[in-house]
């Protein structure tokens, strides 16, 4: 969905500017001075979404030169292209490049035409995940088309969900898992395989850590399974927890936690309460992308969630 088609909602703020005189920069990752490259009318669309520990700004820009400092002060900034080509400090930056910013960094960006991209700022420092552990400056990551497509799809799905939202409370219940999905996508895209690789002789240690993780998961609500808080409770870094789960279970930490939440949904559906719906069961366990949930459920259990519920009820 193009950015300009998004509608405002109780959780999504939409801004549109039809002239340079109207235009106001957004300082989500630092204040930048813009100079238009020609006298053509501009059309800027910007959608702003807040999640528990991050702020997302999805923007379609205009032909311009930007100068100033990028930065996120106490946290980490990320720029994710959707349709993008520009030069930054004299170097070409295109559709396959994600920029991660820590601290402050001077930049000179030239956009020869309108671009669409996400600007994202995390409130926490995101250290020890394997992709934002440097001290300061800008790191550029070149992604494969498949990884970039996965991140873009998740971003657009989040904004479409926010745009269609009419109940603030319902969105608040899902917002933590939306953020976790975004972070998991960045982990998958930005953490190099060498960082994930387990050291020889570490299997027993990793097995015990996964056992402790599974014990912890059993004591908390499935909708609240967040990688950072789980790692903190276990006294390890997220990167260590990711490596342990991959080593022992052969899947990512995000996939492991999702399977736990999926099993919780199945247990609810098998009980088949008279007022229960598939949507309610999925949402109660933090699944916000319902078509993706149904597809994953079908792969895991050989039937669609609606079929499980109908079978239990004898339909």
PDB file of C-alpha atoms in Angstrom:
ATOM      1  CA  UNK A   1       0.000   0.000   0.000  1.00  0.00           C
ATOM      2  CA  UNK A   2       1.471   3.420  -0.916  1.00  0.00           C
ATOM      3  CA  UNK A   3       2.097   5.702   2.058  1.00  0.00           C
ATOM      4  CA  UNK A   4      -0.284   8.320   0.696  1.00  0.00           C
ATOM      5  CA  UNK A   5      -3.181   5.849   0.921  1.00  0.00           C
ATOM      6  CA  UNK A   6      -2.882   5.344   4.674  1.00  0.00           C
ATOM      7  CA  UNK A   7      -5.656   6.934   6.715  1.00  0.00           C
ATOM      8  CA  UNK A   8      -5.287   8.362  10.211  1.00  0.00           C
ATOM      9  CA  UNK A   9      -6.657   6.350  13.114  1.00  0.00           C
ATOM     10  CA  UNK A  10      -6.588   6.457  16.932  1.00  0.00           C
ATOM     11  CA  UNK A  11      -3.031   5.031  16.793  1.00  0.00           C
ATOM     12  CA  UNK A  12      -1.696   6.392  13.484  1.00  0.00           C
ATOM     13  CA  UNK A  13      -0.960  10.052  12.838  1.00  0.00           C
ATOM     14  CA  UNK A  14      -0.850  11.091   9.191  1.00  0.00           C
ATOM     15  CA  UNK A  15       0.736  14.307   7.912  1.00  0.00           C
ATOM     16  CA  UNK A  16       0.649  15.602   4.350  1.00  0.00           C
ATOM     17  CA  UNK A  17       2.429  18.608   2.830  1.00  0.00           C
ATOM     18  CA  UNK A  18       1.703  20.037  -0.604  1.00  0.00           C
ATOM     19  CA  UNK A  19       4.319  22.775  -0.704  1.00  0.00           C
ATOM     20  CA  UNK A  20       7.813  23.339   0.600  1.00  0.00           C
ATOM     21  CA  UNK A  21       6.579  26.288   2.664  1.00  0.00           C
ATOM     22  CA  UNK A  22       4.222  23.926   4.515  1.00  0.00           C
ATOM     23  CA  UNK A  23       6.805  21.183   4.976  1.00  0.00           C
ATOM     24  CA  UNK A  24       8.124  20.510   8.478  1.00  0.00           C
ATOM     25  CA  UNK A  25      10.984  18.047   9.057  1.00  0.00           C
ATOM     26  CA  UNK A  26      10.529  15.157  11.439  1.00  0.00           C
ATOM     27  CA  UNK A  27      13.308  14.789  13.999  1.00  0.00           C
ATOM     28  CA  UNK A  28      12.780  11.123  14.860  1.00  0.00           C
ATOM     29  CA  UNK A  29      16.452  10.461  14.026  1.00  0.00           C
ATOM     30  CA  UNK A  30      17.806  14.002  14.155  1.00  0.00           C
ATOM     31  CA  UNK A  31      17.066  17.379  12.672  1.00  0.00           C
ATOM     32  CA  UNK A  32      17.938  17.855   9.000  1.00  0.00           C
ATOM     33  CA  UNK A  33      17.837  20.961   6.828  1.00  0.00           C
ATOM     34  CA  UNK A  34      16.141  20.386   3.464  1.00  0.00           C
ATOM     35  CA  UNK A  35      16.706  22.289   0.233  1.00  0.00           C
ATOM     36  CA  UNK A  36      14.498  21.378  -2.758  1.00  0.00           C
ATOM     37  CA  UNK A  37      16.393  20.492  -5.932  1.00  0.00           C
ATOM     38  CA  UNK A  38      13.853  22.062  -8.283  1.00  0.00           C
ATOM     39  CA  UNK A  39      10.780  24.281  -8.257  1.00  0.00           C
ATOM     40  CA  UNK A  40       8.282  21.488  -8.889  1.00  0.00           C
ATOM     41  CA  UNK A  41       5.371  21.176  -6.449  1.00  0.00           C
ATOM     42  CA  UNK A  42       6.062  18.684  -3.695  1.00  0.00           C
ATOM     43  CA  UNK A  43       3.774  16.046  -2.224  1.00  0.00           C
ATOM     44  CA  UNK A  44       4.981  14.606   1.062  1.00  0.00           C
ATOM     45  CA  UNK A  45       3.095  11.928   2.997  1.00  0.00           C
ATOM     46  CA  UNK A  46       4.183  10.895   6.472  1.00  0.00           C
ATOM     47  CA  UNK A  47       2.632   8.344   8.844  1.00  0.00           C
ATOM     48  CA  UNK A  48       3.742   8.149  12.470  1.00  0.00           C
ATOM     49  CA  UNK A  49       3.264   5.104  14.677  1.00  0.00           C
ATOM     50  CA  UNK A  50       4.358   4.627  18.290  1.00  0.00           C
ATOM     51  CA  UNK A  51       5.098   1.184  19.729  1.00  0.00           C
ATOM     52  CA  UNK A  52       6.137   0.482  23.345  1.00  0.00           C
ATOM     53  CA  UNK A  53       9.856   1.210  22.903  1.00  0.00           C
ATOM     54  CA  UNK A  54      10.141   2.656  19.416  1.00  0.00           C
ATOM     55  CA  UNK A  55       8.777   5.349  17.147  1.00  0.00           C
ATOM     56  CA  UNK A  56       8.232   4.649  13.447  1.00  0.00           C
ATOM     57  CA  UNK A  57       7.885   7.296  10.747  1.00  0.00           C
ATOM     58  CA  UNK A  58       6.999   6.066   7.258  1.00  0.00           C
ATOM     59  CA  UNK A  59       7.582   8.826   4.717  1.00  0.00           C
ATOM     60  CA  UNK A  60       7.427   9.569   1.029  1.00  0.00           C
ATOM     61  CA  UNK A  61       9.824  12.447   0.419  1.00  0.00           C
ATOM     62  CA  UNK A  62      10.675  14.781  -2.500  1.00  0.00           C
ATOM     63  CA  UNK A  63      13.715  15.722  -4.554  1.00  0.00           C
ATOM     64  CA  UNK A  64      16.007  17.554  -2.134  1.00  0.00           C
ATOM     65  CA  UNK A  65      19.338  17.900  -0.425  1.00  0.00           C
ATOM     66  CA  UNK A  66      19.454  17.254   3.331  1.00  0.00           C
ATOM     67  CA  UNK A  67      22.228  18.374   5.634  1.00  0.00           C
ATOM     68  CA  UNK A  68      22.613  17.926   9.363  1.00  0.00           C
ATOM     69  CA  UNK A  69      23.244  15.353  12.054  1.00  0.00           C
ATOM     70  CA  UNK A  70      21.536  12.002  12.154  1.00  0.00           C
ATOM     71  CA  UNK A  71      21.258  10.494  15.587  1.00  0.00           C
ATOM     72  CA  UNK A  72      19.138   8.861  18.225  1.00  0.00           C
ATOM     73  CA  UNK A  73      20.822  10.213  21.371  1.00  0.00           C
ATOM     74  CA  UNK A  74      20.152   7.540  24.022  1.00  0.00           C
ATOM     75  CA  UNK A  75      18.849   4.877  21.659  1.00  0.00           C
ATOM     76  CA  UNK A  76      19.442   3.583  18.138  1.00  0.00           C
ATOM     77  CA  UNK A  77      18.095   4.924  14.858  1.00  0.00           C
ATOM     78  CA  UNK A  78      17.360   2.799  11.787  1.00  0.00           C
ATOM     79  CA  UNK A  79      16.513   3.795   8.209  1.00  0.00           C
ATOM     80  CA  UNK A  80      14.827   1.105   6.113  1.00  0.00           C
ATOM     81  CA  UNK A  81      14.202   1.772   2.400  1.00  0.00           C
ATOM     82  CA  UNK A  82      10.994   0.760   0.691  1.00  0.00           C
ATOM     83  CA  UNK A  83      11.656   2.452  -2.670  1.00  0.00           C
ATOM     84  CA  UNK A  84      14.863   4.417  -2.389  1.00  0.00           C
ATOM     85  CA  UNK A  85      17.936   5.721  -4.165  1.00  0.00           C
ATOM     86  CA  UNK A  86      20.114   8.589  -2.953  1.00  0.00           C
ATOM     87  CA  UNK A  87      23.690   9.539  -2.171  1.00  0.00           C
ATOM     88  CA  UNK A  88      24.891   9.912   1.403  1.00  0.00           C
ATOM     89  CA  UNK A  89      28.211  11.603   2.036  1.00  0.00           C
ATOM     90  CA  UNK A  90      29.021  10.994  -1.624  1.00  0.00           C
ATOM     91  CA  UNK A  91      28.199   7.263  -1.590  1.00  0.00           C
ATOM     92  CA  UNK A  92      25.247   5.663  -3.388  1.00  0.00           C
ATOM     93  CA  UNK A  93      22.598   4.169  -1.105  1.00  0.00           C
ATOM     94  CA  UNK A  94      19.843   2.066  -2.643  1.00  0.00           C
ATOM     95  CA  UNK A  95      16.917  -0.245  -2.011  1.00  0.00           C
ATOM     96  CA  UNK A  96      19.033  -2.983  -0.454  1.00  0.00           C
ATOM     97  CA  UNK A  97      20.744  -0.857   2.211  1.00  0.00           C
ATOM     98  CA  UNK A  98      19.657  -0.446   5.839  1.00  0.00           C
ATOM     99  CA  UNK A  99      21.338   2.251   7.903  1.00  0.00           C
ATOM    100  CA  UNK A 100      21.812   1.902  11.673  1.00  0.00           C
ATOM    101  CA  UNK A 101      22.761   5.037  13.629  1.00  0.00           C
ATOM    102  CA  UNK A 102      24.131   5.306  17.151  1.00  0.00           C
ATOM    103  CA  UNK A 103      25.071   8.643  18.698  1.00  0.00           C
ATOM    104  CA  UNK A 104      25.348  11.568  16.295  1.00  0.00           C
ATOM    105  CA  UNK A 105      26.767  11.537  12.781  1.00  0.00           C
ATOM    106  CA  UNK A 106      26.971  14.399  10.226  1.00  0.00           C
ATOM    107  CA  UNK A 107      25.442  13.544   6.856  1.00  0.00           C
ATOM    108  CA  UNK A 108      24.860  15.178   3.487  1.00  0.00           C
ATOM    109  CA  UNK A 109      22.106  13.365   1.571  1.00  0.00           C
ATOM    110  CA  UNK A 110      20.937  14.080  -1.985  1.00  0.00           C
ATOM    111  CA  UNK A 111      17.594  12.623  -3.105  1.00  0.00           C
ATOM    112  CA  UNK A 112      17.201  13.190  -6.859  1.00  0.00           C
ATOM    113  CA  UNK A 113      13.577  12.046  -6.760  1.00  0.00           C
ATOM    114  CA  UNK A 114      10.881  11.113  -4.257  1.00  0.00           C
ATOM    115  CA  UNK A 115      11.813   8.186  -2.017  1.00  0.00           C
ATOM    116  CA  UNK A 116       9.804   6.064   0.396  1.00  0.00           C
ATOM    117  CA  UNK A 117      11.465   4.853   3.589  1.00  0.00           C
ATOM    118  CA  UNK A 118      10.960   4.149   7.266  1.00  0.00           C
ATOM    119  CA  UNK A 119      12.745   6.119   9.968  1.00  0.00           C
ATOM    120  CA  UNK A 120      12.794   4.267  13.261  1.00  0.00           C
ATOM    121  CA  UNK A 121      14.097   5.158  16.704  1.00  0.00           C
ATOM    122  CA  UNK A 122      14.412   2.717  19.591  1.00  0.00           C
ATOM    123  CA  UNK A 123      14.299   4.101  23.118  1.00  0.00           C
ATOM    124  CA  UNK A 124      16.720   1.440  24.418  1.00  0.00           C
ATOM    125  CA  UNK A 125      20.283   1.018  23.194  1.00  0.00           C
ATOM    126  CA  UNK A 126      19.682  -2.426  21.574  1.00  0.00           C
ATOM    127  CA  UNK A 127      23.187  -3.572  22.446  1.00  0.00           C
ATOM    128  CA  UNK A 128      24.170  -7.243  22.506  1.00  0.00           C
ATOM    129  CA  UNK A 129      21.797  -8.257  19.724  1.00  0.00           C
ATOM    130  CA  UNK A 130      24.642  -8.601  17.232  1.00  0.00           C
ATOM    131  CA  UNK A 131      23.742  -5.665  14.955  1.00  0.00           C
ATOM    132  CA  UNK A 132      23.876  -2.473  17.011  1.00  0.00           C
ATOM    133  CA  UNK A 133      26.864  -3.045  19.267  1.00  0.00           C
ATOM    134  CA  UNK A 134      29.152  -0.343  17.826  1.00  0.00           C
ATOM    135  CA  UNK A 135      29.840   2.842  19.809  1.00  0.00           C
ATOM    136  CA  UNK A 136      28.803   5.670  17.480  1.00  0.00           C
ATOM    137  CA  UNK A 137      28.306   6.673  13.845  1.00  0.00           C
ATOM    138  CA  UNK A 138      26.435   5.028  10.983  1.00  0.00           C
ATOM    139  CA  UNK A 139      26.713   1.401   9.905  1.00  0.00           C
ATOM    140  CA  UNK A 140      25.311   0.372   6.507  1.00  0.00           C
ATOM    141  CA  UNK A 141      24.041  -3.177   5.972  1.00  0.00           C
ATOM    142  CA  UNK A 142      23.459  -4.633   2.487  1.00  0.00           C
ATOM    143  CA  UNK A 143      20.655  -7.197   2.521  1.00  0.00           C
ATOM    144  CA  UNK A 144      19.583  -9.951   0.158  1.00  0.00           C
ATOM    145  CA  UNK A 145      16.316  -9.273  -1.720  1.00  0.00           C
ATOM    146  CA  UNK A 146      14.520 -11.951   0.321  1.00  0.00           C
ATOM    147  CA  UNK A 147      15.489 -10.456   3.676  1.00  0.00           C
ATOM    148  CA  UNK A 148      14.639  -6.940   2.540  1.00  0.00           C
ATOM    149  CA  UNK A 149      11.269  -8.082   1.217  1.00  0.00           C
ATOM    150  CA  UNK A 150      10.430  -9.732   4.541  1.00  0.00           C
ATOM    151  CA  UNK A 151      11.173  -6.552   6.489  1.00  0.00           C
ATOM    152  CA  UNK A 152       9.274  -4.324   4.059  1.00  0.00           C
ATOM    153  CA  UNK A 153       6.245  -6.607   4.127  1.00  0.00           C
ATOM    154  CA  UNK A 154       6.173  -6.595   7.931  1.00  0.00           C
ATOM    155  CA  UNK A 155       6.424  -2.786   8.007  1.00  0.00           C
ATOM    156  CA  UNK A 156       3.598  -2.275   5.538  1.00  0.00           C
ATOM    157  CA  UNK A 157       1.414  -4.815   7.341  1.00  0.00           C
ATOM    158  CA  UNK A 158       1.967  -2.979  10.636  1.00  0.00           C
ATOM    159  CA  UNK A 159       1.011   0.372   9.157  1.00  0.00           C
ATOM    160  CA  UNK A 160      -2.039  -1.074   7.394  1.00  0.00           C
ATOM    161  CA  UNK A 161      -3.177  -2.621  10.680  1.00  0.00           C
ATOM    162  CA  UNK A 162      -2.644   0.700  12.487  1.00  0.00           C
ATOM    163  CA  UNK A 163      -4.492   2.594   9.760  1.00  0.00           C
ATOM    164  CA  UNK A 164      -7.516   0.292   9.998  1.00  0.00           C
ATOM    165  CA  UNK A 165      -7.542   0.273  13.806  1.00  0.00           C
ATOM    166  CA  UNK A 166     -10.610   1.757  15.472  1.00  0.00           C
ATOM    167  CA  UNK A 167     -10.089   0.522  19.032  1.00  0.00           C
ATOM    168  CA  UNK A 168      -7.093   1.927  20.903  1.00  0.00           C
ATOM    169  CA  UNK A 169      -7.210  -0.752  23.600  1.00  0.00           C
ATOM    170  CA  UNK A 170      -7.146  -3.571  21.045  1.00  0.00           C
ATOM    171  CA  UNK A 171      -4.034  -2.121  19.395  1.00  0.00           C
ATOM    172  CA  UNK A 172      -2.294  -1.618  22.740  1.00  0.00           C
ATOM    173  CA  UNK A 173      -2.691  -5.338  23.477  1.00  0.00           C
ATOM    174  CA  UNK A 174      -0.924  -6.193  20.204  1.00  0.00           C
ATOM    175  CA  UNK A 175       1.674  -3.425  20.072  1.00  0.00           C
ATOM    176  CA  UNK A 176       4.316  -5.341  22.020  1.00  0.00           C
ATOM    177  CA  UNK A 177       4.187  -8.235  19.563  1.00  0.00           C
ATOM    178  CA  UNK A 178       4.264  -5.844  16.606  1.00  0.00           C
ATOM    179  CA  UNK A 179       7.488  -4.431  18.004  1.00  0.00           C
ATOM    180  CA  UNK A 180       8.865  -7.924  18.651  1.00  0.00           C
ATOM    181  CA  UNK A 181       8.115  -8.885  15.028  1.00  0.00           C
ATOM    182  CA  UNK A 182       9.996  -5.836  13.792  1.00  0.00           C
ATOM    183  CA  UNK A 183      12.987  -6.546  16.050  1.00  0.00           C
ATOM    184  CA  UNK A 184      13.027 -10.203  15.012  1.00  0.00           C
ATOM    185  CA  UNK A 185      13.094  -9.112  11.369  1.00  0.00           C
ATOM    186  CA  UNK A 186      16.062  -6.845  12.047  1.00  0.00           C
ATOM    187  CA  UNK A 187      17.819  -9.640  13.947  1.00  0.00           C
ATOM    188  CA  UNK A 188      17.315 -12.003  11.030  1.00  0.00           C
ATOM    189  CA  UNK A 189      18.479  -9.440   8.479  1.00  0.00           C
ATOM    190  CA  UNK A 190      21.395  -7.780  10.273  1.00  0.00           C
ATOM    191  CA  UNK A 191      23.018 -10.462  12.445  1.00  0.00           C
ATOM    192  CA  UNK A 192      25.741 -12.238  10.492  1.00  0.00           C
ATOM    193  CA  UNK A 193      25.871 -16.036  10.504  1.00  0.00           C
ATOM    194  CA  UNK A 194      29.290 -15.931  12.175  1.00  0.00           C
ATOM    195  CA  UNK A 195      27.756 -14.165  15.176  1.00  0.00           C
ATOM    196  CA  UNK A 196      25.042 -16.845  15.511  1.00  0.00           C
ATOM    197  CA  UNK A 197      27.494 -19.743  15.273  1.00  0.00           C
ATOM    198  CA  UNK A 198      27.952 -21.734  18.514  1.00  0.00           C
ATOM    199  CA  UNK A 199      31.416 -22.464  19.852  1.00  0.00           C
ATOM    200  CA  UNK A 200      32.610 -26.093  20.043  1.00  0.00           C
ATOM    201  CA  UNK A 201      31.691 -27.789  23.320  1.00  0.00           C
ATOM    202  CA  UNK A 202      28.883 -25.369  24.139  1.00  0.00           C
ATOM    203  CA  UNK A 203      25.913 -27.694  23.553  1.00  0.00           C
ATOM    204  CA  UNK A 204      25.362 -28.757  27.183  1.00  0.00           C
ATOM    205  CA  UNK A 205      25.512 -25.149  28.375  1.00  0.00           C
ATOM    206  CA  UNK A 206      23.114 -24.089  25.638  1.00  0.00           C
ATOM    207  CA  UNK A 207      20.778 -27.009  26.370  1.00  0.00           C
ATOM    208  CA  UNK A 208      20.519 -25.956  30.029  1.00  0.00           C
ATOM    209  CA  UNK A 209      19.863 -22.358  28.999  1.00  0.00           C
ATOM    210  CA  UNK A 210      17.039 -23.448  26.672  1.00  0.00           C
ATOM    211  CA  UNK A 211      15.583 -25.591  29.466  1.00  0.00           C
ATOM    212  CA  UNK A 212      15.565 -22.545  31.728  1.00  0.00           C
ATOM    213  CA  UNK A 213      14.003 -20.493  28.932  1.00  0.00           C
ATOM    214  CA  UNK A 214      11.206 -23.025  28.479  1.00  0.00           C
ATOM    215  CA  UNK A 215      10.593 -23.098  32.250  1.00  0.00           C
ATOM    216  CA  UNK A 216      10.364 -19.306  32.259  1.00  0.00           C
ATOM    217  CA  UNK A 217       8.030 -19.265  29.270  1.00  0.00           C
ATOM    218  CA  UNK A 218       5.712 -21.656  31.104  1.00  0.00           C
ATOM    219  CA  UNK A 219       5.283 -19.105  33.904  1.00  0.00           C
ATOM    220  CA  UNK A 220       4.439 -16.005  31.856  1.00  0.00           C
ATOM    221  CA  UNK A 221       1.592 -15.178  29.507  1.00  0.00           C
ATOM    222  CA  UNK A 222       2.253 -16.295  25.947  1.00  0.00           C
ATOM    223  CA  UNK A 223       1.368 -12.864  24.571  1.00  0.00           C
ATOM    224  CA  UNK A 224       4.217 -11.373  26.633  1.00  0.00           C
ATOM    225  CA  UNK A 225       7.110 -13.432  25.261  1.00  0.00           C
ATOM    226  CA  UNK A 226       9.645 -10.727  24.407  1.00  0.00           C
ATOM    227  CA  UNK A 227      13.244 -11.634  23.660  1.00  0.00           C
ATOM    228  CA  UNK A 228      14.894  -8.770  25.563  1.00  0.00           C
ATOM    229  CA  UNK A 229      12.954  -9.263  28.803  1.00  0.00           C
ATOM    230  CA  UNK A 230      13.389 -13.049  28.701  1.00  0.00           C
ATOM    231  CA  UNK A 231      17.152 -12.698  28.188  1.00  0.00           C
ATOM    232  CA  UNK A 232      17.377 -10.169  31.020  1.00  0.00           C
ATOM    233  CA  UNK A 233      15.521 -12.481  33.405  1.00  0.00           C
ATOM    234  CA  UNK A 234      17.831 -15.347  32.448  1.00  0.00           C
ATOM    235  CA  UNK A 235      20.901 -13.155  32.966  1.00  0.00           C
ATOM    236  CA  UNK A 236      22.274 -13.439  29.421  1.00  0.00           C
ATOM    237  CA  UNK A 237      22.414 -11.256  26.335  1.00  0.00           C
ATOM    238  CA  UNK A 238      19.814 -11.636  23.610  1.00  0.00           C
ATOM    239  CA  UNK A 239      22.598 -12.736  21.275  1.00  0.00           C
ATOM    240  CA  UNK A 240      23.573 -15.583  23.651  1.00  0.00           C
ATOM    241  CA  UNK A 241      19.954 -16.668  23.951  1.00  0.00           C
ATOM    242  CA  UNK A 242      19.530 -16.563  20.177  1.00  0.00           C
ATOM    243  CA  UNK A 243      22.630 -18.688  19.660  1.00  0.00           C
ATOM    244  CA  UNK A 244      21.555 -21.228  22.290  1.00  0.00           C
ATOM    245  CA  UNK A 245      18.081 -21.714  20.800  1.00  0.00           C
ATOM    246  CA  UNK A 246      19.470 -22.014  17.274  1.00  0.00           C
ATOM    247  CA  UNK A 247      22.110 -24.511  18.464  1.00  0.00           C
ATOM    248  CA  UNK A 248      19.715 -26.721  20.433  1.00  0.00           C
ATOM    249  CA  UNK A 249      16.405 -26.385  18.577  1.00  0.00           C
ATOM    250  CA  UNK A 250      17.576 -25.577  15.056  1.00  0.00           C
ATOM    251  CA  UNK A 251      15.276 -22.557  14.778  1.00  0.00           C
ATOM    252  CA  UNK A 252      15.561 -18.879  15.646  1.00  0.00           C
ATOM    253  CA  UNK A 253      14.544 -17.519  19.041  1.00  0.00           C
ATOM    254  CA  UNK A 254      11.600 -15.742  17.393  1.00  0.00           C
ATOM    255  CA  UNK A 255      10.406 -19.002  15.786  1.00  0.00           C
ATOM    256  CA  UNK A 256      10.814 -20.886  19.069  1.00  0.00           C
ATOM    257  CA  UNK A 257       8.723 -18.360  20.997  1.00  0.00           C
ATOM    258  CA  UNK A 258       6.158 -18.207  18.215  1.00  0.00           C
ATOM    259  CA  UNK A 259       5.724 -21.981  18.376  1.00  0.00           C
ATOM    260  CA  UNK A 260       5.008 -21.654  22.102  1.00  0.00           C
ATOM    261  CA  UNK A 261       2.337 -19.048  21.406  1.00  0.00           C
ATOM    262  CA  UNK A 262       0.949 -21.168  18.565  1.00  0.00           C
ATOM    263  CA  UNK A 263       0.589 -24.170  20.869  1.00  0.00           C
ATOM    264  CA  UNK A 264      -1.252 -21.991  23.374  1.00  0.00           C
ATOM    265  CA  UNK A 265      -3.719 -20.997  20.637  1.00  0.00           C
ATOM    266  CA  UNK A 266      -4.255 -24.643  19.735  1.00  0.00           C
ATOM    267  CA  UNK A 267      -4.992 -25.533  23.371  1.00  0.00           C
ATOM    268  CA  UNK A 268      -7.630 -22.809  23.456  1.00  0.00           C
ATOM    269  CA  UNK A 269      -9.201 -23.979  20.199  1.00  0.00           C
ATOM    270  CA  UNK A 270      -9.263 -27.619  21.317  1.00  0.00           C
ATOM    271  CA  UNK A 271     -11.255 -26.588  24.395  1.00  0.00           C
ATOM    272  CA  UNK A 272     -13.746 -25.051  21.973  1.00  0.00           C
ATOM    273  CA  UNK A 273     -15.537 -22.611  24.277  1.00  0.00           C
ATOM    274  CA  UNK A 274     -18.967 -21.591  22.954  1.00  0.00           C
ATOM    275  CA  UNK A 275     -18.007 -17.924  22.501  1.00  0.00           C
ATOM    276  CA  UNK A 276     -14.428 -18.499  21.351  1.00  0.00           C
ATOM    277  CA  UNK A 277     -13.357 -17.344  17.903  1.00  0.00           C
ATOM    278  CA  UNK A 278     -10.118 -17.998  16.038  1.00  0.00           C
ATOM    279  CA  UNK A 279      -9.396 -14.274  15.963  1.00  0.00           C
ATOM    280  CA  UNK A 280      -9.872 -13.937  19.722  1.00  0.00           C
ATOM    281  CA  UNK A 281      -7.609 -16.934  20.429  1.00  0.00           C
ATOM    282  CA  UNK A 282      -4.907 -15.642  18.099  1.00  0.00           C
ATOM    283  CA  UNK A 283      -5.029 -12.075  19.403  1.00  0.00           C
ATOM    284  CA  UNK A 284      -4.954 -13.289  23.025  1.00  0.00           C
ATOM    285  CA  UNK A 285      -1.593 -14.896  22.252  1.00  0.00           C
ATOM    286  CA  UNK A 286      -0.104 -11.915  20.485  1.00  0.00           C
ATOM    287  CA  UNK A 287      -0.713 -12.867  16.850  1.00  0.00           C
ATOM    288  CA  UNK A 288      -1.565  -9.678  14.993  1.00  0.00           C
ATOM    289  CA  UNK A 289      -1.070 -10.763  11.356  1.00  0.00           C
ATOM    290  CA  UNK A 290      -3.990 -13.174  11.102  1.00  0.00           C
ATOM    291  CA  UNK A 291      -3.393 -14.524   7.599  1.00  0.00           C
ATOM    292  CA  UNK A 292       0.248 -15.262   8.465  1.00  0.00           C
ATOM    293  CA  UNK A 293      -0.896 -16.892  11.714  1.00  0.00           C
ATOM    294  CA  UNK A 294      -3.373 -19.137   9.866  1.00  0.00           C
ATOM    295  CA  UNK A 295      -0.733 -20.148   7.314  1.00  0.00           C
ATOM    296  CA  UNK A 296       1.803 -21.046  10.043  1.00  0.00           C
ATOM    297  CA  UNK A 297      -0.841 -22.883  12.071  1.00  0.00           C
ATOM    298  CA  UNK A 298      -1.783 -24.953   9.032  1.00  0.00           C
ATOM    299  CA  UNK A 299       1.850 -25.915   8.414  1.00  0.00           C
ATOM    300  CA  UNK A 300       2.335 -26.846  12.075  1.00  0.00           C
ATOM    301  CA  UNK A 301      -0.826 -28.894  12.659  1.00  0.00           C
ATOM    302  CA  UNK A 302      -2.032 -29.987   9.238  1.00  0.00           C
ATOM    303  CA  UNK A 303      -5.335 -28.137   9.484  1.00  0.00           C
ATOM    304  CA  UNK A 304      -6.488 -24.545   9.574  1.00  0.00           C
ATOM    305  CA  UNK A 305      -7.423 -23.059  12.967  1.00  0.00           C
ATOM    306  CA  UNK A 306     -11.039 -22.729  11.874  1.00  0.00           C
ATOM    307  CA  UNK A 307     -11.034 -26.463  11.089  1.00  0.00           C
ATOM    308  CA  UNK A 308      -9.713 -27.263  14.576  1.00  0.00           C
ATOM    309  CA  UNK A 309     -12.502 -25.267  16.185  1.00  0.00           C
ATOM    310  CA  UNK A 310     -15.187 -26.744  13.915  1.00  0.00           C
ATOM    311  CA  UNK A 311     -13.955 -30.296  14.515  1.00  0.00           C
ATOM    312  CA  UNK A 312     -13.990 -29.859  18.305  1.00  0.00           C
ATOM    313  CA  UNK A 313     -17.527 -28.486  18.142  1.00  0.00           C
ATOM    314  CA  UNK A 314     -18.617 -31.347  15.912  1.00  0.00           C
ATOM    315  CA  UNK A 315     -19.537 -29.083  13.008  1.00  0.00           C
TER     316      UNK A 315
END
